[in-house]
GROMACS .gro file of C-alpha atoms in nm:
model
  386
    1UNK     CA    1   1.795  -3.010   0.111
    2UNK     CA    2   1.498  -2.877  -0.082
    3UNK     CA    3   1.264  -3.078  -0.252
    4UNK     CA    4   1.175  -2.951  -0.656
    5UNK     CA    5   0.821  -2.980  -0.533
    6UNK     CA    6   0.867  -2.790  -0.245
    7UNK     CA    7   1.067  -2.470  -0.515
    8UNK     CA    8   0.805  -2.515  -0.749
    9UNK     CA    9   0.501  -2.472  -0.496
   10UNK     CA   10   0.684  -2.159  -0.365
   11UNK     CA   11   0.703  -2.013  -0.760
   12UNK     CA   12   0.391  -2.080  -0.848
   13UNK     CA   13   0.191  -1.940  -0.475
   14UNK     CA   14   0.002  -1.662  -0.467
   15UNK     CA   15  -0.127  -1.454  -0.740
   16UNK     CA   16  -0.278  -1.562  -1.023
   17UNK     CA   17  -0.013  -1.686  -1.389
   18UNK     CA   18  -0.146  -1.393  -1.569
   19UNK     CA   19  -0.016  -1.097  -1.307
   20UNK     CA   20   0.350  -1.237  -1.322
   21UNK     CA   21   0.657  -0.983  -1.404
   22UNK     CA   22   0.820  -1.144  -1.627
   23UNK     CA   23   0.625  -1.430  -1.705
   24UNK     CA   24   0.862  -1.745  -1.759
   25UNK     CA   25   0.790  -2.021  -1.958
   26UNK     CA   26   1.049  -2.341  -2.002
   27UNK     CA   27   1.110  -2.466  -2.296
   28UNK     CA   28   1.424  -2.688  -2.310
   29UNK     CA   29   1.749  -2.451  -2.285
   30UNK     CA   30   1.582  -2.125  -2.300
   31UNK     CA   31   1.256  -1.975  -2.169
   32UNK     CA   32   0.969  -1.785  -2.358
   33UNK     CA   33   0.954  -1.421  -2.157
   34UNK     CA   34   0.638  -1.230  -2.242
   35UNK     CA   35   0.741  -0.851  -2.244
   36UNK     CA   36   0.359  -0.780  -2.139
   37UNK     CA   37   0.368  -0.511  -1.900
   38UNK     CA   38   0.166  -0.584  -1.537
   39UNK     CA   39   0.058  -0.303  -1.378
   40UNK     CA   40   0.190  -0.297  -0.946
   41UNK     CA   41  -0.135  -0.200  -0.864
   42UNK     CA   42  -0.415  -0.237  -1.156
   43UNK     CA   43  -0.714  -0.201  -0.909
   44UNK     CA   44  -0.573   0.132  -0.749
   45UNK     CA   45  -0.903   0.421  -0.941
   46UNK     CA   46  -0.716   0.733  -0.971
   47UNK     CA   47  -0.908   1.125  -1.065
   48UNK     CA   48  -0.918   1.313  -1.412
   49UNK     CA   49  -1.077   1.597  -1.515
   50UNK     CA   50  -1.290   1.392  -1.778
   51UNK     CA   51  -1.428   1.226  -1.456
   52UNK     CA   52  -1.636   1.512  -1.345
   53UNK     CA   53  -1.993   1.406  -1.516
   54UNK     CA   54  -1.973   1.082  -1.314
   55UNK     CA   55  -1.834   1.193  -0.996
   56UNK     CA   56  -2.207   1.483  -1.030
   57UNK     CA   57  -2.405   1.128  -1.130
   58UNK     CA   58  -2.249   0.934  -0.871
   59UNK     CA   59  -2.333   1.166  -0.552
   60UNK     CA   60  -2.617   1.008  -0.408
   61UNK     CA   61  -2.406   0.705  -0.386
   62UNK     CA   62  -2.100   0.894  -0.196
   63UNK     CA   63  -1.983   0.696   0.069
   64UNK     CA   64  -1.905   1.088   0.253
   65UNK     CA   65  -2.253   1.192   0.194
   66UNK     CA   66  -2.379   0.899   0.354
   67UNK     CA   67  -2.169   0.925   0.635
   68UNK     CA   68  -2.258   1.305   0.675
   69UNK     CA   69  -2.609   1.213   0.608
   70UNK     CA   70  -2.749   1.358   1.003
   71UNK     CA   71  -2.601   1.609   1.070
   72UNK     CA   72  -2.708   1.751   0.720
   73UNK     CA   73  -3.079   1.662   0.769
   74UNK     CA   74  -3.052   1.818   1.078
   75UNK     CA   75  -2.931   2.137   0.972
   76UNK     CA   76  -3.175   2.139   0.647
   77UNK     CA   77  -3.456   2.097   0.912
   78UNK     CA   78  -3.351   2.365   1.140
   79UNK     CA   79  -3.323   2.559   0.814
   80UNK     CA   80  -3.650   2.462   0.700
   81UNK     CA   81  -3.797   2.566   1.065
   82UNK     CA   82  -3.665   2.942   1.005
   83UNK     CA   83  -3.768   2.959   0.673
   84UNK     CA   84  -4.114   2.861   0.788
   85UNK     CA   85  -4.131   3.098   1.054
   86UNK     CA   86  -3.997   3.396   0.853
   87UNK     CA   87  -4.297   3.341   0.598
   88UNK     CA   88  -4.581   3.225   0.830
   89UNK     CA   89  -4.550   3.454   1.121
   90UNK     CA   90  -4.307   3.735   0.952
   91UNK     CA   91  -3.970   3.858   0.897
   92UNK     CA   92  -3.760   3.754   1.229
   93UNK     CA   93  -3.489   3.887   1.390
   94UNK     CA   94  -3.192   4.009   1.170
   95UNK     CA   95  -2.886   3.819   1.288
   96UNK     CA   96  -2.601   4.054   1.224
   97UNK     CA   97  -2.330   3.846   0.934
   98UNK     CA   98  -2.060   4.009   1.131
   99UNK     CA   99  -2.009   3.725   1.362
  100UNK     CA  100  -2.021   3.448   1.117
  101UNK     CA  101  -1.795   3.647   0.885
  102UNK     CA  102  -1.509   3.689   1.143
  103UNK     CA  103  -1.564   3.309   1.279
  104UNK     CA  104  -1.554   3.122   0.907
  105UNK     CA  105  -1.211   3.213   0.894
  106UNK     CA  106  -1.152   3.046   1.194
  107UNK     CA  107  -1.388   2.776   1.114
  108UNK     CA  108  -1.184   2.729   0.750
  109UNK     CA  109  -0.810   2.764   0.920
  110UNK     CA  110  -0.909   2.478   1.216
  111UNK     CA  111  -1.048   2.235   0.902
  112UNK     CA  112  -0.766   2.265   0.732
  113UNK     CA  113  -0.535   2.155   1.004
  114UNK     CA  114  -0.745   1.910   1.102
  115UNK     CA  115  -0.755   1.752   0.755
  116UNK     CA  116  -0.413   1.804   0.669
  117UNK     CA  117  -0.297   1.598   1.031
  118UNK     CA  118  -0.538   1.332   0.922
  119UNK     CA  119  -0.333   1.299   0.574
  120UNK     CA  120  -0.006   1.313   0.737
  121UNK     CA  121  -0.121   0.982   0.897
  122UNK     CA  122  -0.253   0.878   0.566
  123UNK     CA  123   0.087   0.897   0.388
  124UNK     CA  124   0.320   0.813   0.707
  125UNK     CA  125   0.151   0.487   0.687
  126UNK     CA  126   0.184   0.425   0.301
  127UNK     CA  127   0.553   0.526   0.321
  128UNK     CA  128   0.635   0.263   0.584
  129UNK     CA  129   0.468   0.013   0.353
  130UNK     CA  130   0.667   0.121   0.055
  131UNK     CA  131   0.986   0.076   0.318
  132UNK     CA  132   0.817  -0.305   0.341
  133UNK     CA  133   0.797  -0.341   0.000
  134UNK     CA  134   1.176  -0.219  -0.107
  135UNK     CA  135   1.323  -0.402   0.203
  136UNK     CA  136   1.131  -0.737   0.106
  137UNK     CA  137   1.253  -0.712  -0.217
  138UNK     CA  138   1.618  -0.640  -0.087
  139UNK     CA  139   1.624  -0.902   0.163
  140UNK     CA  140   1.480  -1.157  -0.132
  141UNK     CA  141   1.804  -1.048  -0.348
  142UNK     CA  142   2.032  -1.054  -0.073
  143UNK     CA  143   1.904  -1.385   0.015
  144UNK     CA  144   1.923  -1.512  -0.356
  145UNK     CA  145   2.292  -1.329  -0.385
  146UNK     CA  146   2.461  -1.488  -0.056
  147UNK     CA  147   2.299  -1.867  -0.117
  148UNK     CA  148   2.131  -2.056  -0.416
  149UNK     CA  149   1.735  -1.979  -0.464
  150UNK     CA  150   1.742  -2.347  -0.324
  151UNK     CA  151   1.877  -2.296  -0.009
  152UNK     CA  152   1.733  -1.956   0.060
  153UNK     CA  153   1.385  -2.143  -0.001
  154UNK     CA  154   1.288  -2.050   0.359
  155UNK     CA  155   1.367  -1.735   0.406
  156UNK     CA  156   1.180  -1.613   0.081
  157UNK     CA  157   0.879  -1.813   0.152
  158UNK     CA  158   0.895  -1.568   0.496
  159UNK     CA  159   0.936  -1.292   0.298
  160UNK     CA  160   0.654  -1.310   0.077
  161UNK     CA  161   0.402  -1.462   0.316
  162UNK     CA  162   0.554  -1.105   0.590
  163UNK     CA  163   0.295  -0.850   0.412
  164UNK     CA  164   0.023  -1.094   0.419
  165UNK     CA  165   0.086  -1.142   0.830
  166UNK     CA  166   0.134  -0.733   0.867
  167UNK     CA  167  -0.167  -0.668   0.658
  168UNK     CA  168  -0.406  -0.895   0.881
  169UNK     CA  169  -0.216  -0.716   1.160
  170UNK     CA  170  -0.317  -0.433   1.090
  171UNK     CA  171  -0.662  -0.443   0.933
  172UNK     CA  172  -0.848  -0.723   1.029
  173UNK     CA  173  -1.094  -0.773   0.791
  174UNK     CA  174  -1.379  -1.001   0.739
  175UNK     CA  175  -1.405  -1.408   0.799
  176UNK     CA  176  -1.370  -1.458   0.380
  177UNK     CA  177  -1.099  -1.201   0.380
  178UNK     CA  178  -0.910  -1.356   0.621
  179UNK     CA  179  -0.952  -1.694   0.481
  180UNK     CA  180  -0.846  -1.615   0.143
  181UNK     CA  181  -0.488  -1.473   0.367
  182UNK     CA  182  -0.468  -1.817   0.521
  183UNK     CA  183  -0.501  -2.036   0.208
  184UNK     CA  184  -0.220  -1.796   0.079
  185UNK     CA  185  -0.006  -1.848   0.389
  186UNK     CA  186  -0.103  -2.218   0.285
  187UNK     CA  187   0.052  -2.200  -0.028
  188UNK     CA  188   0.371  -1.997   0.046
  189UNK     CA  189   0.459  -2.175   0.418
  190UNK     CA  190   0.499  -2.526   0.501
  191UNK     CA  191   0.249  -2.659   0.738
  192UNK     CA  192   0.468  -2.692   1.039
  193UNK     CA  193   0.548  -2.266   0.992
  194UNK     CA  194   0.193  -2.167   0.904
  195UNK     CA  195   0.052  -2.416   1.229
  196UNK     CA  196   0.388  -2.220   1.473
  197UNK     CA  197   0.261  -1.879   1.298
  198UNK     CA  198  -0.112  -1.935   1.415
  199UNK     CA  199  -0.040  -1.991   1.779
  200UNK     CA  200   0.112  -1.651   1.822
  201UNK     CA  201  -0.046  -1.346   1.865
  202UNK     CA  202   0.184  -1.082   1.727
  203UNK     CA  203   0.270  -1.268   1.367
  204UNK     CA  204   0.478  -0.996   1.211
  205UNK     CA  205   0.726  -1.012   1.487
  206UNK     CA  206   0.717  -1.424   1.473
  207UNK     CA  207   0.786  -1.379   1.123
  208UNK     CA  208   1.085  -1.125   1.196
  209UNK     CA  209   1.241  -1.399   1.434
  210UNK     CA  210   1.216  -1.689   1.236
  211UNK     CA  211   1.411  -1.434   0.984
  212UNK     CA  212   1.684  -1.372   1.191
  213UNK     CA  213   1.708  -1.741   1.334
  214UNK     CA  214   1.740  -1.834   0.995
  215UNK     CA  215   1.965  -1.535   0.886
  216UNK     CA  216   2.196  -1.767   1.158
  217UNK     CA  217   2.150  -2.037   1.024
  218UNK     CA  218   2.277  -1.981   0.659
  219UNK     CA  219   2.625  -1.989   0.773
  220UNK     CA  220   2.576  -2.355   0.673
  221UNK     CA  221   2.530  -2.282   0.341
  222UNK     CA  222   2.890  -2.036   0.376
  223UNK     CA  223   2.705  -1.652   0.440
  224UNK     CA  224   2.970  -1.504   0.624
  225UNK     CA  225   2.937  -1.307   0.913
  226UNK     CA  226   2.956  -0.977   0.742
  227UNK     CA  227   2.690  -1.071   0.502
  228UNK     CA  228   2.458  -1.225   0.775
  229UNK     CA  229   2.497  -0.878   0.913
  230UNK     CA  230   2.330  -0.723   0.613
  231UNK     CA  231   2.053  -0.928   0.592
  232UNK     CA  232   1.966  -0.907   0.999
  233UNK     CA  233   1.970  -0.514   0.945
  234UNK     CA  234   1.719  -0.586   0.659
  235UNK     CA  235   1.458  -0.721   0.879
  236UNK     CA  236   1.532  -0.514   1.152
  237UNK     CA  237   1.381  -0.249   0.935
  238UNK     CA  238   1.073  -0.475   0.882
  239UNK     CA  239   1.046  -0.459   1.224
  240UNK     CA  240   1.092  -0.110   1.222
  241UNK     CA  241   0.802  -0.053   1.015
  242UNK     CA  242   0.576  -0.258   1.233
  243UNK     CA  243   0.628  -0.049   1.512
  244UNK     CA  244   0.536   0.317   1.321
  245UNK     CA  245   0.198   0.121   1.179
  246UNK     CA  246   0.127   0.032   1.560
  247UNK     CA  247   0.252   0.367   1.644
  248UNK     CA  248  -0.021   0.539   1.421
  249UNK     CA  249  -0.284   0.303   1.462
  250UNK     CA  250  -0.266   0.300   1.799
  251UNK     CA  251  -0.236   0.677   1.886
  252UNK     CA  252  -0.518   0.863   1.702
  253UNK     CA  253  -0.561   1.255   1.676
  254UNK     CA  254  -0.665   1.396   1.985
  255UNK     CA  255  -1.013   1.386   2.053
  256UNK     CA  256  -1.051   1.696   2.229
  257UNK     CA  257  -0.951   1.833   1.925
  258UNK     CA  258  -1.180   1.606   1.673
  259UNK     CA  259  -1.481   1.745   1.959
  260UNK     CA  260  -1.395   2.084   1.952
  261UNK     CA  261  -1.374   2.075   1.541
  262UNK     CA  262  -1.747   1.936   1.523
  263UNK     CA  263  -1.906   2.169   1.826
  264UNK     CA  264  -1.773   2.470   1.654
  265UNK     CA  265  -1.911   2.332   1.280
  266UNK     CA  266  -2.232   2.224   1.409
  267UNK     CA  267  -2.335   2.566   1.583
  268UNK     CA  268  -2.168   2.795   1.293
  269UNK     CA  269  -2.415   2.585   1.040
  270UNK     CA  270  -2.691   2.613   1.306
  271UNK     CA  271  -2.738   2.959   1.338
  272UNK     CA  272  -2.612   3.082   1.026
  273UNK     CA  273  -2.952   3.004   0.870
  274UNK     CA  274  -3.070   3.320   1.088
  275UNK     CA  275  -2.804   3.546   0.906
  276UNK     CA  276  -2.942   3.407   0.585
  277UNK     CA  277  -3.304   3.427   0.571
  278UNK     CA  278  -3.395   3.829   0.578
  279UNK     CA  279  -3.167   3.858   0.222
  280UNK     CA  280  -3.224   3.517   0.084
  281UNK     CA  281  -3.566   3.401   0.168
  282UNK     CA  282  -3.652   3.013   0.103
  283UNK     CA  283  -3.323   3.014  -0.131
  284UNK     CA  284  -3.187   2.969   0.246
  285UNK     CA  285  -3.284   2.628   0.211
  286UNK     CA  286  -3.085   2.457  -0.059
  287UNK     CA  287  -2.778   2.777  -0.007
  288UNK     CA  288  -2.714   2.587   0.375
  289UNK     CA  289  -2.809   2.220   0.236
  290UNK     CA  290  -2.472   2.295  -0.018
  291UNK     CA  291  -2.254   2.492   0.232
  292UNK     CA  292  -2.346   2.220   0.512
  293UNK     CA  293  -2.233   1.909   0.287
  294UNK     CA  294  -1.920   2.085   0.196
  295UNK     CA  295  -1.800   2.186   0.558
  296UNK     CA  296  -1.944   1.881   0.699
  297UNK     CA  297  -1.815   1.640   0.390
  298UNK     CA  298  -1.453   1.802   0.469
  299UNK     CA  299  -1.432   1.732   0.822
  300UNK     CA  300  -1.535   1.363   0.732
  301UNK     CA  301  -1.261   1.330   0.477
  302UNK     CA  302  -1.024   1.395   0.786
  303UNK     CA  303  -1.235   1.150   1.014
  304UNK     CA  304  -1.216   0.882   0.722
  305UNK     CA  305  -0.817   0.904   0.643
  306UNK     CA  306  -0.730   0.942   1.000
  307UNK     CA  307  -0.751   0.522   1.022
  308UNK     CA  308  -0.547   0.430   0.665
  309UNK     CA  309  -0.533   0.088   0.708
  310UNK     CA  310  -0.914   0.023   0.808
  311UNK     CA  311  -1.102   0.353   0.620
  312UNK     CA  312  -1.274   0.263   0.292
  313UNK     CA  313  -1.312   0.540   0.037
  314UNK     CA  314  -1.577   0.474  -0.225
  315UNK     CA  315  -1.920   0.324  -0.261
  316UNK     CA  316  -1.771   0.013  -0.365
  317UNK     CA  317  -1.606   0.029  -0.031
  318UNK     CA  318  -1.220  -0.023  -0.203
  319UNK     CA  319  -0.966   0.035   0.085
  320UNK     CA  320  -0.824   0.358   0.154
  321UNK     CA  321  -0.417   0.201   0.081
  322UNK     CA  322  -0.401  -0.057  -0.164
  323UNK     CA  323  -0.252  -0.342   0.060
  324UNK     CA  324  -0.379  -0.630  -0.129
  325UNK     CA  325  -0.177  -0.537  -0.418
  326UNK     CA  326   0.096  -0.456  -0.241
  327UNK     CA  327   0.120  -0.801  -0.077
  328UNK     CA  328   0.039  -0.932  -0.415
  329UNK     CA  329   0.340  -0.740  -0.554
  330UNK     CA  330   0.620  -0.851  -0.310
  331UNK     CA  331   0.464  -1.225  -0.358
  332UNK     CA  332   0.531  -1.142  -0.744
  333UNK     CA  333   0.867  -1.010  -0.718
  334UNK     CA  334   1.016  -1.265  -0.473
  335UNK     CA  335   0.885  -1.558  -0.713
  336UNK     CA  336   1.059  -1.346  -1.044
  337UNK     CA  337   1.397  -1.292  -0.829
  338UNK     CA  338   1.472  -1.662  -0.750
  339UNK     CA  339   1.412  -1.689  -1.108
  340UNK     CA  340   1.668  -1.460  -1.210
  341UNK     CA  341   2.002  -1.652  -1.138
  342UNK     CA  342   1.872  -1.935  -1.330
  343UNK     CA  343   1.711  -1.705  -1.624
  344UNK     CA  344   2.051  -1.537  -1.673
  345UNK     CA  345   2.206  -1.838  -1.678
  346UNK     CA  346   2.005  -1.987  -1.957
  347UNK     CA  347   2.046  -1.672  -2.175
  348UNK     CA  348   2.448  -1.679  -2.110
  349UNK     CA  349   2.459  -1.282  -2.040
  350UNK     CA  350   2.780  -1.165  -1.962
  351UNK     CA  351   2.950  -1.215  -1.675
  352UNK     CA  352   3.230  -1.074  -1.467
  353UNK     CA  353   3.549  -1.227  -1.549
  354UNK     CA  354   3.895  -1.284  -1.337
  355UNK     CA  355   4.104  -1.254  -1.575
  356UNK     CA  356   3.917  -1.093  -1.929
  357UNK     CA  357   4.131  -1.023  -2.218
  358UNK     CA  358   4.334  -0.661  -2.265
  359UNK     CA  359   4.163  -0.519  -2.560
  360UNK     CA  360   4.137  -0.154  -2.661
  361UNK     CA  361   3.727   0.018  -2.581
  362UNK     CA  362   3.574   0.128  -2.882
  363UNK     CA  363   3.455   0.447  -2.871
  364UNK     CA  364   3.042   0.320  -3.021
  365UNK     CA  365   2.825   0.182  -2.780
  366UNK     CA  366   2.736  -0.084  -3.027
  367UNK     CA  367   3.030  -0.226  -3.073
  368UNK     CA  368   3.113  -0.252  -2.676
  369UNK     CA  369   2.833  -0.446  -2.656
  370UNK     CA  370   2.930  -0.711  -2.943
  371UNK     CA  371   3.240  -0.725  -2.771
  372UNK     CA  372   3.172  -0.780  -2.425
  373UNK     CA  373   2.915  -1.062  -2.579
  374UNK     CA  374   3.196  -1.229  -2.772
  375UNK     CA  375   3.433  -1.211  -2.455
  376UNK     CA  376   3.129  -1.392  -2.269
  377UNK     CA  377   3.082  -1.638  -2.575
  378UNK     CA  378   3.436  -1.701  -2.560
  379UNK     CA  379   3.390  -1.774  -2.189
  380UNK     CA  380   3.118  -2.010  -2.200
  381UNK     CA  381   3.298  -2.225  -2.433
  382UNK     CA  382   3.585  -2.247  -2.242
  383UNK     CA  383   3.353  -2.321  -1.933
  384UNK     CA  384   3.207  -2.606  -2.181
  385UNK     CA  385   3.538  -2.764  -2.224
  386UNK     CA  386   3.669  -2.789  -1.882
   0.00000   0.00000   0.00000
């Protein structure tokens, strides 16, 4: 049996009043629903056109440009070097274009692969958590379909508190960060779970367990076999998605071919200041100091998605995938779906009925409507009387 205090700790865990979708408030039969719309993920910064004046302000802040920072000193000093020469001791050797010409092709076609498997990693690893998300959200309805919110109390606690254990899986994070996990974990488990879940060391597959043990156990509460079935195959694709995070996390891109990538950048930029310098003169200077932060800024957009669950991508170091709010999102919809049975219930929608009256369909929309709400009316009063 499960206490009210124990229900209403789980509804009101996690996220803050003002994020919740819809927000319920009692108030004797029927509830208060604000139709103010909460955004899944109001942090995520996304790119417009009307942007470009303070992405040009913002560069020397550019978490790439700090991270490219050497390599493009180096090559302005190097440039600087030839420059100097040229127009101290006189003009130097031509270096023919030819070479760099036929090689930037090259140079272009092996950063673009490189890039584009570093953002197939990238999006591999935000589909499987948008599989977590829909499956928590199925399980959570399944859960809430087969047994009363009451009795499926455990299993959605598990539920929502599953991202939070995956994310911490997989990232890490600071001492505060991971504090602010555990008070949540606090909040959503009871002590006995969140003490079992700390003595483990792979959590999301604790978490999976305790799913299916207790998937097993709600044939108590009369889930038949069939339907326990359903549910197990839910978390075995939450298990399923643990394993393709490990996968990428654990196998990065080759590093032969990360080496190779960089050796072949860094002496194209070298020398092509020698190719430069007999036509362009000191405008060498700032001509490789652009071209180097570009080719050098694109191969460290590929180093910096390769990781997606650990890479940061601004100067306000915001994470690369947004798994705060999705944890915070799953927390929000399990809360609002072991609201819903009750909710309908206290706005008497309509309902399927055994045996509903032989009428004739109007043709209007409208009037099916006012007639399937009389027939439930008509229902509810009978309900009443028995």
């Amino acid at each position: 049996m499960i206490a009210p205090s124990q229900m209403l700790r789980f509804l009101l865990a996690g996220s803050p009043v003002s994020t919740w979708l819809p927000c319920v408030i009692r108030t004797n039969r029927h509830s208060c629903i604000s139709n103010k719309f909460s955004p899944a993920y109001d942090n995520t910064m996304r790119y417009c056109a009307n942007d470009w004046a303070r992405n040009i302000r913002t560069l020397p802040q550019s978490l790439i440009l700090k991270r490219i920072s050497s390599p493009l000193l180096f090559n302005v000093g190097i440039t600087s070097i030839v420059c100097g020469l040229d127009a101290v001791v006189g003009p130097l050797p031509k270096l023919l274009p030819l070479p760099h010409t036929l090689l930037g092709s090259a140079l272009g076609l092996l950063l673009t692969v490189r890039t584009n498997a570093a953002y197939d990693r990238f999006w591999e690893a935000r589909k499987q958590w948008g599989t977590v998300t829909s499956e928590c959200r199925q399980l959570a309805g399944l859960a809430c379909t087969f047994m009363t919110p009451q009795q499926a109390l455990p299993m959605l606690s598990l539920v929502a508190a599953f991202p939070v254990v995956m994310k911490n899986y997989l990232r890490g994070g600071s001492q505060s960060a991971q504090g602010r996990d555990m008070r949540r974990l606090k909040a959503l488990l009871a002590k006995e779970e969140v003490a079992a879940l700390s003595s483990v060391v792979s959590q999301p597959q604790y978490v999976i367990s305790r799913l299916r043990q207790l998937v097993q156990a709600a044939g108590v509460a009369g889930v038949t076999e069939k339907e326990r079935e359903v549910l197990i195959k839910s978390a075995g694709v939450l298990g399923d998605c643990v394993s393709a995070c490990e996968r990428i996390y654990n196998t990065p891109i080759p590093l032969a071919y990360s080496r190779h990538t960089s050796r072949f950048l860094v002496l194209y930029v070298s020398t092509l200041p020698l190719a430069l310098v007999g036509s362009l003169g000191w405008a060498t200077l700032p001509a490789m100091a652009i071209i180097c932060w570009a080719l050098f800024g694109i191969l460290e957009i590929g180093n910096l998605i390769e990781e997606p669950f650990t890479a940061v991508v601004d100067y306000n170091l915001c994470p690369l995938l947004p798994l705060t709010e999705v944890c915070r999102t799953i927390r929000r919809d399990v809360r609002a779906i072991a609201q819903y049975s009750q909710l309908a219930k206290d706005f008497s929608v309509p309902t399927i009925q055994r045996y509903p009256k032989s009428v004739v369909l109007p043709e209007g929309f409208k009037q099916l409507r006012e007639l399937v709400g009389a027939s439930s009316n008509a229902t509810n009063r009978t309900t009443d009387h028995k």
